[in-house]
PDB file of C-alpha atoms in Angstrom:
ATOM      1  CA  MET S   1       5.086-127.869 -49.355  1.00 37.00           C
ATOM      2  CA  SER S   2       4.899-126.759 -52.892  1.00 39.00           C
ATOM      3  CA  SER S   3       7.879-126.716 -55.055  1.00 38.00           C
ATOM      4  CA  THR S   4       8.771-123.379 -56.918  1.00 37.00           C
ATOM      5  CA  SER S   5       9.432-123.210 -60.452  1.00 34.00           C
ATOM      6  CA  ARG S   6      11.989-121.327 -62.294  1.00 31.00           C
ATOM      7  CA  ALA S   7       9.879-118.315 -63.293  1.00 37.00           C
ATOM      8  CA  GLY S   8       9.224-118.257 -59.322  1.00 37.00           C
ATOM      9  CA  ARG S   9       5.658-119.235 -59.258  1.00 32.00           C
ATOM     10  CA  PRO S  10       4.667-122.106 -56.924  1.00 36.00           C
ATOM     11  CA  LYS S  11       4.167-125.224 -58.528  1.00 41.00           C
ATOM     12  CA  ALA S  12       1.202-127.031 -57.368  1.00 49.00           C
ATOM     13  CA  SER S  13       1.508-130.588 -55.806  1.00 71.00           C
ATOM     14  CA  SER S  14       0.645-134.001 -57.326  1.00 85.00           C
ATOM     15  CA  ARG S  15      -2.561-133.795 -54.816  1.00 87.00           C
ATOM     16  CA  GLU S  16      -3.627-130.172 -55.871  1.00 88.00           C
ATOM     17  CA  THR S  17      -3.088-131.178 -59.714  1.00 92.00           C
ATOM     18  CA  LEU S  18      -5.153-134.149 -59.266  1.00 94.00           C
ATOM     19  CA  ALA S  19      -8.008-132.311 -57.672  1.00 92.00           C
ATOM     20  CA  GLU S  20      -7.916-129.629 -60.210  1.00 93.00           C
ATOM     21  CA  ALA S  21      -7.857-132.453 -62.991  1.00 95.00           C
ATOM     22  CA  ALA S  22     -10.656-134.336 -61.327  1.00 96.00           C
ATOM     23  CA  CYS S  23     -12.700-131.239 -61.170  1.00 95.00           C
ATOM     24  CA  GLU S  24     -12.321-130.597 -64.720  1.00 96.00           C
ATOM     25  CA  LEU S  25     -13.103-133.653 -66.055  1.00 97.00           C
ATOM     26  CA  PHE S  26     -16.353-133.892 -63.553  1.00 96.00           C
ATOM     27  CA  LEU S  27     -17.750-130.904 -65.281  1.00 95.00           C
ATOM     28  CA  GLU S  28     -16.796-132.143 -68.682  1.00 96.00           C
ATOM     29  CA  GLN S  29     -17.826-135.574 -69.094  1.00 96.00           C
ATOM     30  CA  GLY S  30     -19.879-136.103 -65.403  1.00 96.00           C
ATOM     31  CA  TYR S  31     -18.625-137.931 -62.507  1.00 96.00           C
ATOM     32  CA  ASP S  32     -19.666-141.482 -63.449  1.00 95.00           C
ATOM     33  CA  ALA S  33     -17.982-141.124 -66.632  1.00 97.00           C
ATOM     34  CA  THR S  34     -14.763-140.275 -65.447  1.00 97.00           C
ATOM     35  CA  SER S  35     -12.577-142.875 -64.347  1.00 96.00           C
ATOM     36  CA  VAL S  36      -9.094-142.837 -61.969  1.00 96.00           C
ATOM     37  CA  ALA S  37      -7.224-143.223 -65.369  1.00 96.00           C
ATOM     38  CA  ASP S  38      -8.941-140.190 -66.856  1.00 97.00           C
ATOM     39  CA  ILE S  39      -7.506-138.063 -63.944  1.00 96.00           C
ATOM     40  CA  THR S  40      -4.229-139.192 -63.608  1.00 95.00           C
ATOM     41  CA  GLN S  41      -3.697-138.812 -67.572  1.00 95.00           C
ATOM     42  CA  ARG S  42      -5.190-135.175 -67.315  1.00 95.00           C
ATOM     43  CA  ALA S  43      -2.849-134.375 -64.468  1.00 94.00           C
ATOM     44  CA  GLY S  44      -0.091-135.991 -65.849  1.00 93.00           C
ATOM     45  CA  VAL S  45       0.939-138.558 -62.990  1.00 92.00           C
ATOM     46  CA  SER S  46       1.010-142.013 -62.487  1.00 92.00           C
ATOM     47  CA  ARG S  47      -1.621-144.202 -60.920  1.00 92.00           C
ATOM     48  CA  SER S  48       0.430-145.007 -58.185  1.00 91.00           C
ATOM     49  CA  SER S  49       0.539-141.237 -57.368  1.00 90.00           C
ATOM     50  CA  PHE S  50      -3.306-141.143 -57.369  1.00 94.00           C
ATOM     51  CA  PHE S  51      -3.543-143.777 -54.545  1.00 93.00           C
ATOM     52  CA  ASN S  52      -0.724-142.218 -52.496  1.00 91.00           C
ATOM     53  CA  TYR S  53      -2.884-139.466 -51.802  1.00 92.00           C
ATOM     54  CA  PHE S  54      -6.711-140.615 -52.739  1.00 93.00           C
ATOM     55  CA  SER S  55      -8.477-143.962 -51.998  1.00 92.00           C
ATOM     56  CA  SER S  56     -11.023-143.386 -54.306  1.00 91.00           C
ATOM     57  CA  LYS S  57     -11.981-140.807 -56.994  1.00 92.00           C
ATOM     58  CA  SER S  58     -14.553-139.014 -54.731  1.00 90.00           C
ATOM     59  CA  ASP S  59     -11.919-138.631 -52.158  1.00 93.00           C
ATOM     60  CA  VAL S  60     -10.031-136.100 -54.698  1.00 94.00           C
ATOM     61  CA  LEU S  61     -13.123-134.003 -53.368  1.00 94.00           C
ATOM     62  CA  TRP S  62     -13.223-134.505 -49.718  1.00 95.00           C
ATOM     63  CA  SER S  63      -9.571-134.877 -48.929  1.00 92.00           C
ATOM     64  CA  GLY S  64      -9.248-131.048 -47.467  1.00 92.00           C
ATOM     65  CA  LEU S  65     -12.294-131.654 -45.025  1.00 96.00           C
ATOM     66  CA  ASP S  66     -11.088-135.170 -44.155  1.00 95.00           C
ATOM     67  CA  ASP S  67      -7.882-133.922 -43.102  1.00 94.00           C
ATOM     68  CA  ARG S  68      -9.461-131.861 -41.041  1.00 97.00           C
ATOM     69  CA  ILE S  69     -12.037-134.366 -39.529  1.00 98.00           C
ATOM     70  CA  GLY S  70      -9.401-136.828 -38.852  1.00 97.00           C
ATOM     71  CA  ARG S  71      -7.322-134.209 -36.864  1.00 97.00           C
ATOM     72  CA  ALA S  72     -10.528-133.246 -35.044  1.00 98.00           C
ATOM     73  CA  VAL S  73     -11.295-136.865 -34.259  1.00 98.00           C
ATOM     74  CA  GLU S  74      -7.858-137.362 -32.444  1.00 98.00           C
ATOM     75  CA  ASP S  75      -8.331-134.296 -30.506  1.00 98.00           C
ATOM     76  CA  LEU S  76     -11.752-135.432 -29.341  1.00 98.00           C
ATOM     77  CA  VAL S  77     -10.449-138.938 -28.691  1.00 98.00           C
ATOM     78  CA  ALA S  78      -7.796-137.474 -26.539  1.00 98.00           C
ATOM     79  CA  VAL S  79     -10.346-135.733 -23.928  1.00 98.00           C
ATOM     80  CA  HIS S  80     -10.876-137.867 -21.203  1.00 96.00           C
ATOM     81  CA  GLU S  81     -14.340-135.818 -20.096  1.00 96.00           C
ATOM     82  CA  ASP S  82     -16.123-132.976 -21.342  1.00 96.00           C
ATOM     83  CA  ARG S  83     -19.043-131.692 -19.241  1.00 91.00           C
ATOM     84  CA  ASP S  84     -19.873-128.620 -20.193  1.00 90.00           C
ATOM     85  CA  GLY S  85     -18.913-129.004 -23.938  1.00 91.00           C
ATOM     86  CA  ALA S  86     -16.212-126.366 -24.004  1.00 94.00           C
ATOM     87  CA  HIS S  87     -13.858-128.787 -25.423  1.00 96.00           C
ATOM     88  CA  VAL S  88     -16.316-129.864 -27.881  1.00 96.00           C
ATOM     89  CA  ARG S  89     -16.902-126.404 -29.443  1.00 94.00           C
ATOM     90  CA  ARG S  90     -13.243-125.768 -29.489  1.00 96.00           C
ATOM     91  CA  ILE S  91     -12.483-128.437 -31.677  1.00 98.00           C
ATOM     92  CA  LEU S  92     -15.412-128.301 -34.206  1.00 97.00           C
ATOM     93  CA  SER S  93     -14.294-124.604 -34.148  1.00 96.00           C
ATOM     94  CA  ALA S  94     -11.027-125.489 -34.899  1.00 97.00           C
ATOM     95  CA  LEU S  95     -12.262-127.782 -37.469  1.00 97.00           C
ATOM     96  CA  VAL S  96     -14.095-125.084 -39.636  1.00 95.00           C
ATOM     97  CA  ASP S  97     -11.469-122.236 -39.160  1.00 95.00           C
ATOM     98  CA  ASP S  98      -9.841-120.919 -42.554  1.00 92.00           C
ATOM     99  CA  PHE S  99     -11.575-123.347 -44.331  1.00 90.00           C
ATOM    100  CA  ALA S 100     -10.570-122.138 -48.166  1.00 88.00           C
ATOM    101  CA  PRO S 101     -12.382-122.450 -51.049  1.00 87.00           C
ATOM    102  CA  ASP S 102     -11.289-126.008 -52.917  1.00 90.00           C
ATOM    103  CA  SER S 103     -12.390-128.965 -54.571  1.00 93.00           C
ATOM    104  CA  LEU S 104     -15.351-129.750 -52.677  1.00 94.00           C
ATOM    105  CA  ALA S 105     -16.637-126.090 -52.731  1.00 93.00           C
ATOM    106  CA  LEU S 106     -16.612-126.128 -56.487  1.00 94.00           C
ATOM    107  CA  ALA S 107     -18.166-129.759 -56.474  1.00 95.00           C
ATOM    108  CA  ILE S 108     -21.180-128.486 -53.972  1.00 94.00           C
ATOM    109  CA  ASN S 109     -21.642-125.619 -56.067  1.00 93.00           C
ATOM    110  CA  ASN S 110     -21.806-127.655 -59.408  1.00 94.00           C
ATOM    111  CA  SER S 111     -23.058-130.783 -58.198  1.00 95.00           C
ATOM    112  CA  SER S 112     -26.061-131.207 -60.831  1.00 95.00           C
ATOM    113  CA  ALA S 113     -23.656-130.240 -63.508  1.00 95.00           C
ATOM    114  CA  MET S 114     -21.011-132.709 -62.307  1.00 96.00           C
ATOM    115  CA  GLY S 115     -23.722-135.686 -61.736  1.00 95.00           C
ATOM    116  CA  LEU S 116     -22.643-135.715 -58.272  1.00 95.00           C
ATOM    117  CA  ASP S 117     -25.773-134.838 -56.182  1.00 94.00           C
ATOM    118  CA  ASP S 118     -26.218-138.605 -55.147  1.00 94.00           C
ATOM    119  CA  GLU S 119     -22.500-139.189 -54.574  1.00 94.00           C
ATOM    120  CA  LEU S 120     -22.052-135.989 -52.175  1.00 95.00           C
ATOM    121  CA  GLU S 121     -24.948-136.795 -50.201  1.00 95.00           C
ATOM    122  CA  GLN S 122     -23.843-140.446 -49.430  1.00 96.00           C
ATOM    123  CA  ASP S 123     -20.291-139.087 -49.054  1.00 96.00           C
ATOM    124  CA  ALA S 124     -21.240-136.412 -46.619  1.00 97.00           C
ATOM    125  CA  ALA S 125     -23.115-138.928 -44.561  1.00 97.00           C
ATOM    126  CA  ARG S 126     -20.193-141.017 -43.933  1.00 97.00           C
ATOM    127  CA  ARG S 127     -18.016-138.064 -42.727  1.00 97.00           C
ATOM    128  CA  GLN S 128     -21.073-137.042 -40.545  1.00 98.00           C
ATOM    129  CA  ALA S 129     -21.416-140.461 -38.981  1.00 98.00           C
ATOM    130  CA  ARG S 130     -17.683-140.499 -38.384  1.00 98.00           C
ATOM    131  CA  LEU S 131     -17.752-137.285 -36.667  1.00 98.00           C
ATOM    132  CA  ALA S 132     -21.200-138.185 -34.669  1.00 98.00           C
ATOM    133  CA  ALA S 133     -19.662-141.611 -33.305  1.00 98.00           C
ATOM    134  CA  THR S 134     -16.653-139.872 -32.048  1.00 98.00           C
ATOM    135  CA  LEU S 135     -18.588-137.241 -30.308  1.00 98.00           C
ATOM    136  CA  ALA S 136     -21.263-139.726 -29.194  1.00 98.00           C
ATOM    137  CA  ASP S 137     -18.471-141.540 -27.561  1.00 98.00           C
ATOM    138  CA  LEU S 138     -16.886-138.490 -25.559  1.00 97.00           C
ATOM    139  CA  ALA S 139     -20.424-137.670 -24.657  1.00 96.00           C
ATOM    140  CA  ARG S 140     -20.738-141.147 -22.750  1.00 97.00           C
ATOM    141  CA  ARG S 141     -17.690-140.691 -21.195  1.00 96.00           C
ATOM    142  CA  SER S 142     -18.535-137.483 -19.787  1.00 96.00           C
ATOM    143  CA  GLY S 143     -21.798-139.042 -18.292  1.00 94.00           C
ATOM    144  CA  VAL S 144     -24.630-138.369 -20.783  1.00 94.00           C
ATOM    145  CA  PRO S 145     -27.070-141.228 -21.125  1.00 94.00           C
ATOM    146  CA  ALA S 146     -26.306-142.969 -24.368  1.00 94.00           C
ATOM    147  CA  LEU S 147     -29.665-141.699 -26.277  1.00 92.00           C
ATOM    148  CA  SER S 148     -28.896-137.862 -25.169  1.00 90.00           C
ATOM    149  CA  ALA S 149     -25.581-138.650 -26.448  1.00 94.00           C
ATOM    150  CA  ASP S 150     -26.425-140.071 -29.555  1.00 95.00           C
ATOM    151  CA  ILE S 151     -28.876-137.189 -30.357  1.00 91.00           C
ATOM    152  CA  ALA S 152     -26.202-134.519 -29.191  1.00 91.00           C
ATOM    153  CA  ALA S 153     -23.713-135.746 -31.265  1.00 95.00           C
ATOM    154  CA  ALA S 154     -25.451-136.359 -34.413  1.00 95.00           C
ATOM    155  CA  THR S 155     -26.755-132.569 -33.990  1.00 93.00           C
ATOM    156  CA  TRP S 156     -23.266-131.432 -33.495  1.00 95.00           C
ATOM    157  CA  ALA S 157     -21.754-133.303 -36.623  1.00 97.00           C
ATOM    158  CA  ALA S 158     -24.632-132.092 -38.812  1.00 96.00           C
ATOM    159  CA  ALA S 159     -23.820-128.476 -37.763  1.00 95.00           C
ATOM    160  CA  VAL S 160     -20.347-128.958 -39.162  1.00 97.00           C
ATOM    161  CA  LEU S 161     -21.196-130.373 -42.438  1.00 97.00           C
ATOM    162  CA  ALA S 162     -24.235-128.516 -42.906  1.00 95.00           C
ATOM    163  CA  ALA S 163     -22.183-125.211 -42.287  1.00 95.00           C
ATOM    164  CA  VAL S 164     -19.435-126.178 -44.925  1.00 95.00           C
ATOM    165  CA  ARG S 165     -22.875-126.775 -47.526  1.00 94.00           C
ATOM    166  CA  ALA S 166     -24.226-123.262 -46.574  1.00 93.00           C
ATOM    167  CA  TRP S 167     -20.886-121.592 -47.096  1.00 93.00           C
ATOM    168  CA  ALA S 168     -20.149-123.270 -50.426  1.00 92.00           C
ATOM    169  CA  GLU S 169     -23.442-122.465 -51.840  1.00 90.00           C
ATOM    170  CA  SER S 170     -23.613-118.988 -51.095  1.00 87.00           C
ATOM    171  CA  GLY S 171     -20.226-118.264 -52.870  1.00 78.00           C
ATOM    172  CA  ALA S 172     -17.110-119.944 -50.738  1.00 60.00           C
ATOM    173  CA  GLY S 173     -15.534-116.377 -51.300  1.00 63.00           C
ATOM    174  CA  ARG S 174     -18.087-114.982 -49.292  1.00 70.00           C
ATOM    175  CA  GLY S 175     -17.780-115.329 -45.365  1.00 77.00           C
ATOM    176  CA  SER S 176     -16.390-118.317 -43.716  1.00 88.00           C
ATOM    177  CA  VAL S 177     -17.304-121.717 -42.950  1.00 91.00           C
ATOM    178  CA  SER S 178     -16.720-120.460 -39.286  1.00 93.00           C
ATOM    179  CA  ASP S 179     -19.504-117.856 -39.581  1.00 89.00           C
ATOM    180  CA  ARG S 180     -21.930-120.660 -41.094  1.00 90.00           C
ATOM    181  CA  PHE S 181     -20.821-122.753 -37.863  1.00 92.00           C
ATOM    182  CA  ALA S 182     -21.654-120.027 -35.624  1.00 89.00           C
ATOM    183  CA  ASP S 183     -25.148-119.744 -37.148  1.00 88.00           C
ATOM    184  CA  ALA S 184     -25.470-123.425 -36.860  1.00 88.00           C
ATOM    185  CA  VAL S 185     -24.837-123.187 -33.154  1.00 84.00           C
ATOM    186  CA  ARG S 186     -26.917-120.599 -32.253  1.00 84.00           C
ATOM    187  CA  ALA S 187     -30.041-122.846 -34.096  1.00 80.00           C
ATOM    188  CA  ILE S 188     -28.767-125.572 -31.759  1.00 79.00           C
ATOM    189  CA  ALA S 189     -28.294-123.032 -28.664  1.00 75.00           C
ATOM    190  CA  ARG S 190     -30.862-124.998 -26.182  1.00 65.00           C
ATOM    191  CA  LEU S 191     -29.005-128.600 -27.084  1.00 64.00           C
ATOM    192  CA  PRO S 192     -26.678-130.550 -25.133  1.00 60.00           C
ATOM    193  CA  TRP S 193     -23.003-128.995 -24.864  1.00 61.00           C
ATOM    194  CA  THR S 194     -24.276-125.372 -25.253  1.00 57.00           C
ATOM    195  CA  ALA S 195     -24.045-122.035 -22.906  1.00 51.00           C
ATOM    196  CA  ALA S 196     -27.761-122.183 -22.615  1.00 46.00           C
ATOM    197  CA  ALA S 197     -28.406-125.464 -21.491  1.00 48.00           C
ATOM    198  CA  SER S 198     -25.351-125.283 -19.058  1.00 47.00           C
ATOM    199  CA  ALA S 199     -26.523-121.842 -17.556  1.00 46.00           C
ATOM    200  CA  GLU S 200     -30.151-123.351 -17.208  1.00 46.00           C
ATOM    201  CA  ASN S 201     -29.176-126.913 -15.836  1.00 46.00           C
ATOM    202  CA  GLY S 202     -25.826-126.593 -14.053  1.00 42.00           C
ATOM    203  CA  SER S 203     -24.203-128.719 -16.775  1.00 40.00           C
ATOM    204  CA  GLY S 204     -23.737-128.973 -20.168  1.00 45.00           C
ATOM    205  CA  PHE S 205     -26.402-131.516 -20.541  1.00 39.00           C
ATOM    206  CA  ALA S 206     -30.082-131.404 -20.664  1.00 38.00           C
TER     207      ALA S 206
END
């Protein structure tokens, strides 16, 4: 929780300060030319404080989404079986709900200026793979054949990351990630874990 200054204005946490400092430096001198030491110096915090929050400088951009993915993974692992995908839709909808503009949205919109195009693509792929692996495990626990489980899981994980990107690129203050995720869900409406597939096949799986 943020503390309050004597002027009554909330003081940003070290984590928020580090994220702001990193984005400023990425814009000023590029991602590759910016070191962790540069970020901590700009933020006015110690190197040890940086690693209390982040494992690398790229994690500064992803920390907000990483927290959400971490909670979603825990929730998905706790589901014993999900025959119609109701738990999956609920958990993934909660993941994207009320996602506020942050350093990741800024980086997506300024990726070329920051020299981040390749880094963001690789980092997004890692997060997508983590979410997909957890979804695939749940699908298999729910009786879905391995091939279908992998395809469905990869599609739903991609929908989450695509929704975040689409929201950021459209202007993070416009609409919400939930809106973009709803668009993604409609786009995959006939795949496993969808209402259409459930109605047609008598279960959530094709």
